[in-house]
Amino acid sequence: IAGITQAPTSQILAAGRRMTLRCTQDMRHNAMYWYRQDLGLGLRLIHYSNTAGTTGKGEVPDGYSVSRANTDDFPLTLASAVPSQTSVYFCASSTQVNTEAFFGQGTRLTVV
Amino acid sequence: DQQVKQNSPSLSVQEGRISILNCDYTNSMFDYFLWYKKYPAEGPTFLISISSIKDKNEDGRFTVFLNKSAKHLSLHIVPSQPGDSAVYFCAASDTGGGNKLTFGTGTQLKVEL
């Protein structure tokens, strides 16, 4: 089934540890995004990539990094996790402008 | 600075009646607007969209209205069904700046029997 796959589904992480959230899409979409969802704040854009080889910063990029080596994969790395990064993370992808973004099922991350 | 605002955190409606969810935005560069629906433990799913060149878009039970002068959009669901109970997010995009979406904080809709 075509779509976006995120891994892991959930994770408890000790503060200070490094963590990579994985995201893979098989729809050949050019653009990919990482959002975090927090209660009362909606979904906020962390980083995005308009095409393979390029990335950009979103609204809340601090503490996160991304790479886009190919069209399908867009991993999100927390170099040194902090409790404020406890959140639900959603990866999304889209094709050309004016089309909707498709979301993965999310990764629930708890930093303790 | 919240550029997309959903001022009602929750809404309760009886089955069969109309649900109206509201959204306001401040960025005049936004020219494409979307509504997403989200169930617990799932990712948001696209519901309906509208371009700024239109003031209404309809898809089955769902209609989105856009009032550009007021920077306001609304989602109407008629008739409401229990399966519509979910969190609804309004989102906006400045298509000249790419396809990045700015989301509102969401409205929890509960459709009661």
Coordinates of N, CA and C in Angstrom, one line a residue:
Chain A
I1 N 0.9 -1.2 0.0 CA 0.0 0.0 0.0 C 0.9 1.2 0.0
A2 N 0.7 2.1 -1.0 CA 1.5 3.3 -1.1 C 1.2 4.2 0.1
G3 N 2.2 5.0 0.5 CA 2.0 5.9 1.6 C 3.3 6.2 2.3
I4 N 3.2 6.7 3.5 CA 4.4 7.1 4.3 C 4.5 6.2 5.5
T5 N 5.7 5.7 5.8 CA 6.0 4.9 6.9 C 6.9 5.5 7.9
Q6 N 6.6 5.6 9.1 CA 7.4 6.2 10.1 C 7.9 5.1 11.1
A7 N 9.1 5.2 11.6 CA 9.6 4.3 12.6 C 10.5 5.0 13.6
P8 N 10.5 4.7 14.9 CA 9.6 3.7 15.5 C 8.2 4.4 15.7
T9 N 7.2 3.6 16.1 CA 5.9 4.1 16.5 C 6.0 4.9 17.7
S10 N 6.7 4.4 18.7 CA 6.9 5.1 19.9 C 8.3 4.8 20.5
Q11 N 8.7 5.7 21.4 CA 10.1 5.6 21.9 C 10.2 6.3 23.2
I12 N 10.8 5.7 24.2 CA 11.2 6.5 25.4 C 12.7 6.6 25.4
L13 N 13.1 7.8 25.5 CA 14.5 8.2 25.3 C 15.1 8.9 26.5
A14 N 16.3 8.5 27.0 CA 16.9 9.3 28.0 C 17.5 10.6 27.5
A15 N 17.3 11.6 28.3 CA 17.8 12.9 28.0 C 19.3 12.8 27.7
G16 N 19.8 13.6 26.6 CA 21.2 13.6 26.2 C 21.5 12.5 25.2
R17 N 20.6 11.6 24.9 CA 20.9 10.6 23.9 C 20.5 11.1 22.5
R18 N 21.1 10.5 21.6 CA 20.9 10.8 20.2 C 19.8 9.8 19.6
M19 N 19.0 10.4 18.7 CA 17.9 9.6 18.2 C 17.5 10.0 16.8
T20 N 17.3 9.0 15.9 CA 16.9 9.3 14.6 C 15.5 8.7 14.3
L21 N 14.6 9.6 13.9 CA 13.3 9.1 13.5 C 13.3 8.9 12.0
R22 N 12.8 7.7 11.6 CA 12.8 7.4 10.2 C 11.5 7.7 9.5
C23 N 11.6 8.1 8.3 CA 10.4 8.3 7.4 C 10.7 7.9 6.0
T24 N 9.9 7.1 5.4 CA 10.0 6.6 4.1 C 8.7 6.8 3.4
Q25 N 8.7 7.3 2.1 CA 7.5 7.4 1.3 C 7.7 6.7 0.0
D26 N 6.7 6.1 -0.6 CA 6.8 5.4 -1.8 C 5.9 6.0 -2.9
M27 N 5.6 7.3 -2.7 CA 4.7 8.0 -3.7 C 5.5 8.8 -4.6
R28 N 6.8 8.8 -4.5 CA 7.7 9.6 -5.4 C 7.4 11.1 -5.3
H29 N 6.9 11.5 -4.1 CA 6.7 13.0 -3.9 C 8.0 13.7 -3.7
N30 N 8.0 14.9 -4.3 CA 9.2 15.7 -4.2 C 9.5 16.3 -2.8
A31 N 8.4 16.8 -2.2 CA 8.6 17.5 -1.0 C 8.3 16.6 0.2
M32 N 9.0 16.8 1.3 CA 8.8 16.1 2.5 C 8.9 17.0 3.7
Y33 N 8.3 16.7 4.8 CA 8.2 17.6 6.0 C 8.2 16.8 7.3
W34 N 8.7 17.5 8.3 CA 8.6 17.0 9.7 C 7.8 18.0 10.5
Y35 N 6.8 17.5 11.2 CA 6.0 18.4 12.1 C 6.0 17.7 13.5
R36 N 5.9 18.5 14.5 CA 5.6 18.0 15.8 C 4.3 18.5 16.3
Q37 N 3.5 17.7 17.0 CA 2.2 18.0 17.5 C 2.3 18.1 19.0
D38 N 1.9 19.2 19.6 CA 1.9 19.4 21.0 C 0.5 20.0 21.4
L39 N 0.0 19.5 22.5 CA -1.3 19.9 23.0 C -1.4 21.5 23.0
G40 N -2.5 22.0 22.4 CA -2.7 23.4 22.5 C -1.9 24.2 21.5
L41 N -0.9 23.5 20.8 CA -0.1 24.2 19.8 C -0.3 23.8 18.4
G42 N -1.1 22.7 18.2 CA -1.3 22.2 16.8 C 0.0 21.6 16.3
L43 N 0.1 21.6 15.0 CA 1.3 21.0 14.3 C 2.2 22.1 13.9
R44 N 3.5 22.0 14.3 CA 4.5 23.0 13.9 C 5.6 22.4 13.1
L45 N 5.9 23.1 12.0 CA 6.9 22.6 11.1 C 8.3 22.7 11.7
I46 N 9.1 21.6 11.6 CA 10.4 21.5 12.1 C 11.4 21.8 11.0
H47 N 11.4 20.9 10.0 CA 12.2 21.0 8.8 C 11.5 20.5 7.6
Y48 N 11.9 20.9 6.5 CA 11.3 20.5 5.2 C 12.3 20.3 4.2
S49 N 11.9 19.6 3.1 CA 12.8 19.4 1.9 C 11.9 19.5 0.7
N50 N 12.2 20.4 -0.2 CA 11.4 20.6 -1.4 C 11.8 19.5 -2.5
T51 N 13.0 19.0 -2.4 CA 13.5 18.0 -3.3 C 14.7 17.3 -2.8
A52 N 15.0 16.2 -3.3 CA 16.2 15.5 -2.8 C 17.5 16.3 -2.9
G53 N 18.2 16.3 -1.8 CA 19.5 17.1 -1.8 C 19.3 18.5 -1.2
T54 N 18.1 18.9 -0.9 CA 17.9 20.3 -0.3 C 17.0 20.1 0.9
T55 N 17.3 21.0 1.9 CA 16.5 21.0 3.1 C 16.4 22.5 3.6
G56 N 15.4 22.7 4.4 CA 15.1 24.0 4.9 C 14.6 24.0 6.3
K57 N 14.7 25.1 7.0 CA 14.3 25.2 8.4 C 12.8 25.6 8.5
G58 N 12.1 25.0 9.4 CA 10.7 25.4 9.6 C 10.6 26.4 10.8
E59 N 9.5 26.3 11.5 CA 9.2 27.2 12.6 C 10.0 26.8 13.8
V60 N 10.2 25.6 14.1 CA 10.9 25.1 15.3 C 12.0 24.2 15.0
P61 N 13.1 24.6 14.4 CA 14.2 23.7 14.0 C 15.2 23.4 15.0
D62 N 15.3 24.2 16.1 CA 16.4 24.1 17.0 C 16.4 22.7 17.7
G63 N 17.6 22.1 17.7 CA 17.8 20.8 18.3 C 17.5 19.6 17.4
Y64 N 17.1 19.9 16.1 CA 16.8 18.9 15.2 C 17.7 19.1 13.9
S65 N 18.0 18.0 13.2 CA 18.6 18.1 11.9 C 18.0 17.0 11.0
V66 N 18.0 17.3 9.7 CA 17.5 16.4 8.7 C 18.5 16.2 7.5
S67 N 18.2 15.2 6.8 CA 19.0 15.0 5.5 C 18.0 14.4 4.5
R68 N 18.4 14.7 3.2 CA 17.5 14.1 2.1 C 18.4 13.6 1.0
A69 N 18.9 12.4 1.3 CA 19.9 11.8 0.3 C 19.2 11.3 -0.9
N70 N 17.9 11.0 -0.8 CA 17.2 10.5 -2.0 C 15.7 10.9 -1.8
T71 N 14.9 10.6 -2.8 CA 13.5 11.0 -2.9 C 12.7 10.4 -1.7
D72 N 13.0 9.2 -1.4 CA 12.1 8.4 -0.5 C 12.3 8.6 1.0
D73 N 13.5 9.0 1.4 CA 13.8 8.9 2.8 C 14.1 10.3 3.4
F74 N 13.6 10.6 4.6 CA 13.8 11.9 5.2 C 13.9 11.7 6.7
P75 N 15.0 11.3 7.2 CA 15.2 11.1 8.6 C 15.4 12.4 9.4
L76 N 14.9 12.3 10.6 CA 15.0 13.5 11.5 C 15.8 13.0 12.7
T77 N 16.9 13.8 13.0 CA 17.8 13.4 14.1 C 17.7 14.4 15.2
L78 N 17.7 13.9 16.4 CA 17.8 14.7 17.6 C 19.2 14.4 18.1
A79 N 20.1 15.4 18.1 CA 21.5 15.1 18.4 C 21.7 14.8 19.9
S80 N 21.0 15.5 20.7 CA 21.1 15.4 22.2 C 19.7 15.7 22.8
A81 N 18.9 14.7 23.0 CA 17.5 14.9 23.3 C 17.3 15.6 24.7
V82 N 16.3 16.5 24.7 CA 15.9 17.2 25.9 C 14.4 17.0 26.2
P83 N 14.0 17.1 27.4 CA 12.6 16.8 27.7 C 11.5 17.6 26.9
S84 N 11.9 18.8 26.6 CA 11.0 19.6 25.8 C 10.7 19.1 24.4
Q85 N 11.5 18.1 24.0 CA 11.3 17.5 22.7 C 10.3 16.3 22.8
T86 N 9.8 16.1 24.0 CA 8.7 15.1 24.1 C 7.5 15.6 23.3
S87 N 7.1 14.8 22.3 CA 6.0 15.2 21.4 C 5.6 14.0 20.5
V88 N 4.7 14.3 19.7 CA 4.3 13.3 18.6 C 4.8 14.0 17.3
Y89 N 5.6 13.2 16.6 CA 6.3 13.7 15.4 C 5.6 13.0 14.2
F90 N 5.3 13.9 13.2 CA 4.6 13.4 12.0 C 5.5 13.8 10.8
C91 N 5.7 12.9 10.0 CA 6.4 13.1 8.7 C 5.3 13.2 7.6
A92 N 5.5 14.0 6.6 CA 4.5 14.2 5.6 C 5.2 14.4 4.2
S93 N 4.5 14.2 3.2 CA 5.0 14.4 1.8 C 4.0 15.0 0.9
S94 N 4.4 15.7 -0.1 CA 3.5 16.3 -1.1 C 4.2 16.4 -2.4
T95 N 3.4 16.6 -3.4 CA 3.9 16.8 -4.8 C 3.9 18.3 -5.1
Q96 N 3.4 18.7 -6.2 CA 3.5 20.1 -6.6 C 2.7 21.0 -5.7
V97 N 2.9 22.2 -5.8 CA 2.1 23.2 -5.1 C 0.7 23.1 -5.3
N98 N -0.1 23.4 -4.3 CA -1.6 23.3 -4.3 C -2.1 21.9 -4.2
T99 N -1.3 21.0 -3.8 CA -1.8 19.6 -3.5 C -1.6 19.4 -2.0
E100 N -2.5 18.5 -1.5 CA -2.4 18.3 -0.1 C -1.2 17.4 0.3
A101 N -0.8 17.6 1.6 CA 0.3 16.8 2.1 C -0.3 15.5 2.7
F102 N 0.4 14.4 2.5 CA 0.0 13.1 3.1 C 0.9 12.9 4.4
F103 N 0.3 12.4 5.4 CA 1.0 12.2 6.7 C 1.2 10.8 7.0
G104 N 2.3 10.5 7.7 CA 2.5 9.2 8.3 C 1.7 9.0 9.6
Q105 N 1.8 7.9 10.2 CA 1.0 7.6 11.4 C 1.6 8.2 12.7
G106 N 2.8 8.8 12.6 CA 3.3 9.5 13.8 C 4.3 8.6 14.6
T107 N 5.2 9.3 15.3 CA 6.1 8.7 16.3 C 5.9 9.4 17.6
R108 N 5.5 8.7 18.6 CA 5.4 9.3 19.9 C 6.7 9.2 20.7
L109 N 7.3 10.3 20.9 CA 8.6 10.3 21.6 C 8.5 10.9 23.0
T110 N 9.0 10.2 24.0 CA 9.1 10.7 25.4 C 10.5 10.8 25.8
V111 N 11.0 12.0 26.2 CA 12.3 12.2 26.6 C 12.3 12.4 28.1
V112 N 13.0 11.5 28.8 CA 13.0 11.5 30.3 C 14.4 11.8 30.9
Chain B
D1 N 3.9 33.9 17.5 CA 2.8 34.6 16.7 C 2.1 33.5 15.9
Q2 N 0.8 33.3 16.3 CA 0.0 32.2 15.7 C -0.6 32.8 14.4
Q3 N -0.2 32.4 13.3 CA -0.7 32.9 12.0 C -2.0 32.3 11.6
V4 N -2.3 31.1 12.1 CA -3.6 30.4 11.8 C -4.2 30.1 13.2
K5 N -5.4 30.6 13.4 CA -6.0 30.4 14.7 C -7.3 29.7 14.7
Q6 N -7.5 28.8 15.5 CA -8.8 28.1 15.7 C -9.2 28.4 17.2
N7 N -10.1 29.3 17.4 CA -10.3 29.8 18.7 C -11.2 28.9 19.6
S8 N -11.8 27.9 18.9 CA -12.7 27.0 19.7 C -12.0 25.7 19.8
P9 N -11.5 25.3 21.0 CA -10.8 24.1 21.2 C -11.7 22.9 21.1
S10 N -13.0 23.1 21.3 CA -13.9 21.9 21.2 C -15.3 22.4 20.8
L11 N -16.0 21.4 20.2 CA -17.4 21.7 19.7 C -18.2 20.4 19.8
S12 N -19.4 20.5 20.3 CA -20.2 19.4 20.5 C -21.5 19.6 19.7
V13 N -21.9 18.6 18.9 CA -23.0 18.8 18.0 C -23.8 17.5 18.0
Q14 N -25.1 17.6 17.8 CA -26.0 16.4 17.8 C -25.9 15.8 16.4
E15 N -26.0 14.5 16.3 CA -26.0 13.8 15.1 C -27.1 14.3 14.2
G16 N -26.8 14.5 12.9 CA -27.8 15.0 11.9 C -27.8 16.5 11.8
R17 N -27.2 17.2 12.8 CA -27.2 18.7 12.7 C -26.0 19.1 12.0
I18 N -25.8 20.4 11.8 CA -24.7 21.0 11.1 C -23.6 21.3 12.1
S19 N -22.3 20.9 11.7 CA -21.2 21.3 12.5 C -20.5 22.4 11.7
I20 N -20.1 23.5 12.4 CA -19.4 24.6 11.8 C -18.1 24.9 12.6
L21 N -17.0 24.6 11.9 CA -15.7 24.9 12.5 C -15.1 26.1 11.9
N22 N -14.5 26.9 12.7 CA -14.0 28.2 12.2 C -12.5 28.3 12.3
C23 N -11.9 29.2 11.5 CA -10.5 29.4 11.4 C -10.2 30.8 10.9
D24 N -9.3 31.5 11.6 CA -8.9 32.8 11.2 C -7.4 32.8 10.9
Y25 N -6.9 33.6 10.0 CA -5.5 33.7 9.7 C -5.1 35.2 9.6
T26 N -3.8 35.4 9.8 CA -3.3 36.8 9.8 C -2.4 37.1 8.6
N27 N -1.8 36.1 8.0 CA -0.9 36.3 7.0 C -1.6 36.5 5.6
S28 N -1.5 37.7 5.1 CA -2.2 38.0 3.8 C -1.6 37.3 2.6
M29 N -0.4 36.7 2.8 CA 0.2 36.0 1.7 C -0.4 34.6 1.5
F30 N -1.1 34.1 2.5 CA -1.7 32.8 2.4 C -2.7 32.8 1.3
D31 N -2.6 31.8 0.4 CA -3.5 31.7 -0.8 C -4.1 30.3 -1.0
Y32 N -3.8 29.4 -0.1 CA -4.4 28.1 -0.3 C -4.6 27.6 1.1
F33 N -5.8 27.0 1.3 CA -6.3 26.6 2.6 C -6.8 25.2 2.6
L34 N -6.5 24.5 3.7 CA -6.9 23.1 3.8 C -7.5 22.8 5.2
W35 N -8.3 21.7 5.2 CA -8.8 21.2 6.5 C -8.3 19.7 6.5
Y36 N -7.8 19.4 7.7 CA -7.4 18.0 8.0 C -8.2 17.5 9.1
K37 N -8.4 16.2 9.1 CA -9.1 15.5 10.2 C -8.1 14.5 10.9
K38 N -8.2 14.4 12.2 CA -7.2 13.6 12.9 C -7.9 12.8 13.9
Y39 N -7.8 11.4 13.8 CA -8.3 10.5 14.9 C -7.1 10.2 15.8
P40 N -7.4 9.8 17.1 CA -6.3 9.5 18.0 C -5.4 8.4 17.5
A41 N -4.1 8.6 17.7 CA -3.1 7.6 17.3 C -3.0 7.4 15.8
E42 N -3.5 8.4 15.0 CA -3.3 8.3 13.6 C -2.8 9.7 13.1
G43 N -2.2 9.7 11.9 CA -1.8 10.9 11.3 C -3.0 11.7 10.8
P44 N -2.8 13.0 10.6 CA -3.9 13.8 10.0 C -4.2 13.3 8.6
T45 N -5.4 13.4 8.2 CA -5.8 13.0 6.8 C -6.5 14.2 6.2
F46 N -6.2 14.4 4.9 CA -6.7 15.6 4.2 C -8.2 15.4 4.0
L47 N -8.9 16.5 4.2 CA -10.4 16.5 4.0 C -10.8 17.3 2.8
I48 N -10.5 18.6 2.8 CA -11.0 19.5 1.7 C -10.1 20.7 1.7
S49 N -10.0 21.3 0.5 CA -9.2 22.5 0.4 C -9.9 23.6 -0.4
I50 N -9.3 24.8 -0.4 CA -9.9 25.9 -1.2 C -8.7 26.8 -1.6
S51 N -8.8 27.3 -2.8 CA -7.8 28.3 -3.3 C -8.4 29.6 -3.0
S52 N -7.5 30.6 -2.9 CA -8.0 32.0 -2.6 C -8.8 32.6 -3.7
I53 N -8.8 32.0 -4.9 CA -9.6 32.6 -6.0 C -11.0 32.1 -5.9
K54 N -11.3 31.3 -4.9 CA -12.7 30.8 -4.7 C -13.2 31.3 -3.4
D55 N -14.5 31.2 -3.2 CA -15.1 31.5 -1.9 C -15.8 30.3 -1.3
K56 N -15.9 29.3 -2.1 CA -16.6 28.1 -1.6 C -16.1 26.9 -2.3
N57 N -16.0 25.8 -1.6 CA -15.7 24.5 -2.2 C -16.5 23.4 -1.5
E58 N -17.1 22.5 -2.2 CA -18.0 21.5 -1.6 C -17.5 20.1 -2.0
D59 N -17.6 19.2 -1.1 CA -17.3 17.8 -1.4 C -18.2 17.0 -0.5
G60 N -19.3 16.5 -1.0 CA -20.2 15.7 -0.3 C -20.8 16.5 0.9
R61 N -20.6 15.9 2.1 CA -21.2 16.6 3.3 C -20.3 17.8 3.8
F62 N -19.2 17.9 3.2 CA -18.2 18.9 3.6 C -18.2 20.1 2.7
T63 N -18.3 21.3 3.2 CA -18.1 22.6 2.5 C -17.2 23.5 3.2
V64 N -16.3 24.1 2.5 CA -15.4 25.1 3.1 C -15.7 26.4 2.4
F65 N -15.9 27.4 3.3 CA -16.1 28.8 2.9 C -14.9 29.7 3.2
L66 N -14.6 30.5 2.3 CA -13.4 31.5 2.5 C -13.9 32.9 2.3
N67 N -13.6 33.7 3.3 CA -13.9 35.1 3.3 C -12.5 35.8 3.4
K68 N -12.0 36.2 2.2 CA -10.6 36.8 2.2 C -10.5 38.1 2.9
S69 N -11.5 38.9 2.8 CA -11.5 40.3 3.4 C -11.4 40.2 4.9
A70 N -12.1 39.1 5.4 CA -12.1 38.9 6.9 C -11.0 38.0 7.3
K71 N -10.3 37.4 6.4 CA -9.2 36.4 6.7 C -9.8 35.3 7.6
H72 N -10.9 34.8 7.1 CA -11.7 33.8 7.8 C -12.1 32.7 6.9
L73 N -12.0 31.4 7.4 CA -12.6 30.3 6.7 C -13.3 29.4 7.7
S74 N -14.3 28.7 7.1 CA -15.0 27.8 8.0 C -15.3 26.5 7.2
L75 N -15.5 25.5 8.0 CA -15.8 24.1 7.5 C -17.2 23.8 8.0
H76 N -18.1 23.5 7.1 CA -19.4 23.0 7.4 C -19.6 21.5 7.1
I77 N -20.1 20.8 8.1 CA -20.4 19.4 7.9 C -21.9 19.2 8.1
V78 N -22.5 18.7 7.0 CA -24.0 18.5 7.1 C -24.3 17.2 6.3
P79 N -25.1 16.3 6.9 CA -25.3 16.2 8.3 C -24.2 15.6 9.1
S80 N -24.0 16.0 10.3 CA -22.9 15.5 11.1 C -23.2 14.0 11.5
Q81 N -22.2 13.2 11.6 CA -22.3 11.8 11.9 C -21.3 11.5 13.0
P82 N -21.6 10.5 13.8 CA -20.7 10.1 14.9 C -19.3 9.8 14.5
G83 N -19.1 9.3 13.3 CA -17.8 9.0 12.8 C -17.0 10.3 12.4
D84 N -17.7 11.4 12.5 CA -17.0 12.7 12.2 C -16.3 13.2 13.5
S85 N -16.5 12.6 14.6 CA -15.9 13.0 15.9 C -14.4 12.8 15.7
A86 N -13.6 13.9 15.8 CA -12.2 13.9 15.6 C -11.7 15.3 15.9
V87 N -10.4 15.5 15.8 CA -9.8 16.8 15.8 C -9.6 17.3 14.4
Y88 N -10.1 18.5 14.2 CA -10.0 19.1 12.9 C -9.0 20.3 12.9
F89 N -8.1 20.2 12.0 CA -7.0 21.2 11.9 C -7.2 22.0 10.6
C90 N -7.2 23.3 10.7 CA -7.1 24.2 9.6 C -5.7 24.4 9.3
A91 N -5.4 24.6 8.0 CA -4.0 24.8 7.6 C -4.0 25.8 6.4
A92 N -2.9 26.5 6.3 CA -2.8 27.5 5.2 C -1.4 27.5 4.6
S93 N -1.3 27.9 3.3 CA 0.0 27.9 2.6 C 0.1 29.1 1.8
D94 N 1.3 29.6 1.8 CA 1.7 30.7 0.8 C 2.4 30.0 -0.3
T95 N 1.6 29.7 -1.4 CA 2.1 28.8 -2.4 C 3.3 29.4 -3.2
G96 N 3.5 30.7 -3.1 CA 4.6 31.4 -3.7 C 5.9 31.0 -3.0
G97 N 5.8 30.6 -1.7 CA 6.9 30.2 -0.9 C 7.1 28.7 -0.7
G98 N 6.4 28.0 -1.6 CA 6.5 26.5 -1.5 C 5.2 26.0 -1.0
N99 N 5.3 24.7 -0.6 CA 4.0 24.0 -0.1 C 4.0 23.8 1.4
K100 N 4.8 24.6 2.1 CA 4.8 24.4 3.6 C 3.4 24.8 4.1
L101 N 2.9 24.0 5.0 CA 1.6 24.3 5.7 C 1.8 24.9 7.1
T102 N 1.0 25.9 7.4 CA 1.0 26.4 8.7 C -0.4 26.0 9.3
F103 N -0.3 25.3 10.4 CA -1.5 24.8 11.0 C -2.1 25.6 12.2
G104 N -3.4 25.5 12.4 CA -4.0 26.0 13.6 C -3.9 25.0 14.7
T105 N -4.4 25.3 15.8 CA -4.3 24.5 17.0 C -5.3 23.4 17.1
G106 N -6.3 23.4 16.2 CA -7.2 22.3 16.2 C -8.5 22.5 17.0
T107 N -9.6 21.9 16.5 CA -10.8 21.9 17.2 C -11.3 20.4 17.4
Q108 N -11.6 20.0 18.6 CA -12.1 18.7 18.9 C -13.6 18.7 18.6
L109 N -14.0 18.0 17.6 CA -15.5 17.9 17.3 C -16.0 16.6 17.9
K110 N -17.1 16.7 18.7 CA -17.8 15.5 19.2 C -19.2 15.5 18.7
V111 N -19.6 14.5 17.9 CA -20.9 14.3 17.4 C -21.6 13.3 18.3
E112 N -22.7 13.8 18.9 CA -23.4 13.0 19.9 C -24.6 12.4 19.3
L113 N -25.0 11.2 19.8 CA -26.2 10.5 19.3 C -27.4 11.2 19.8

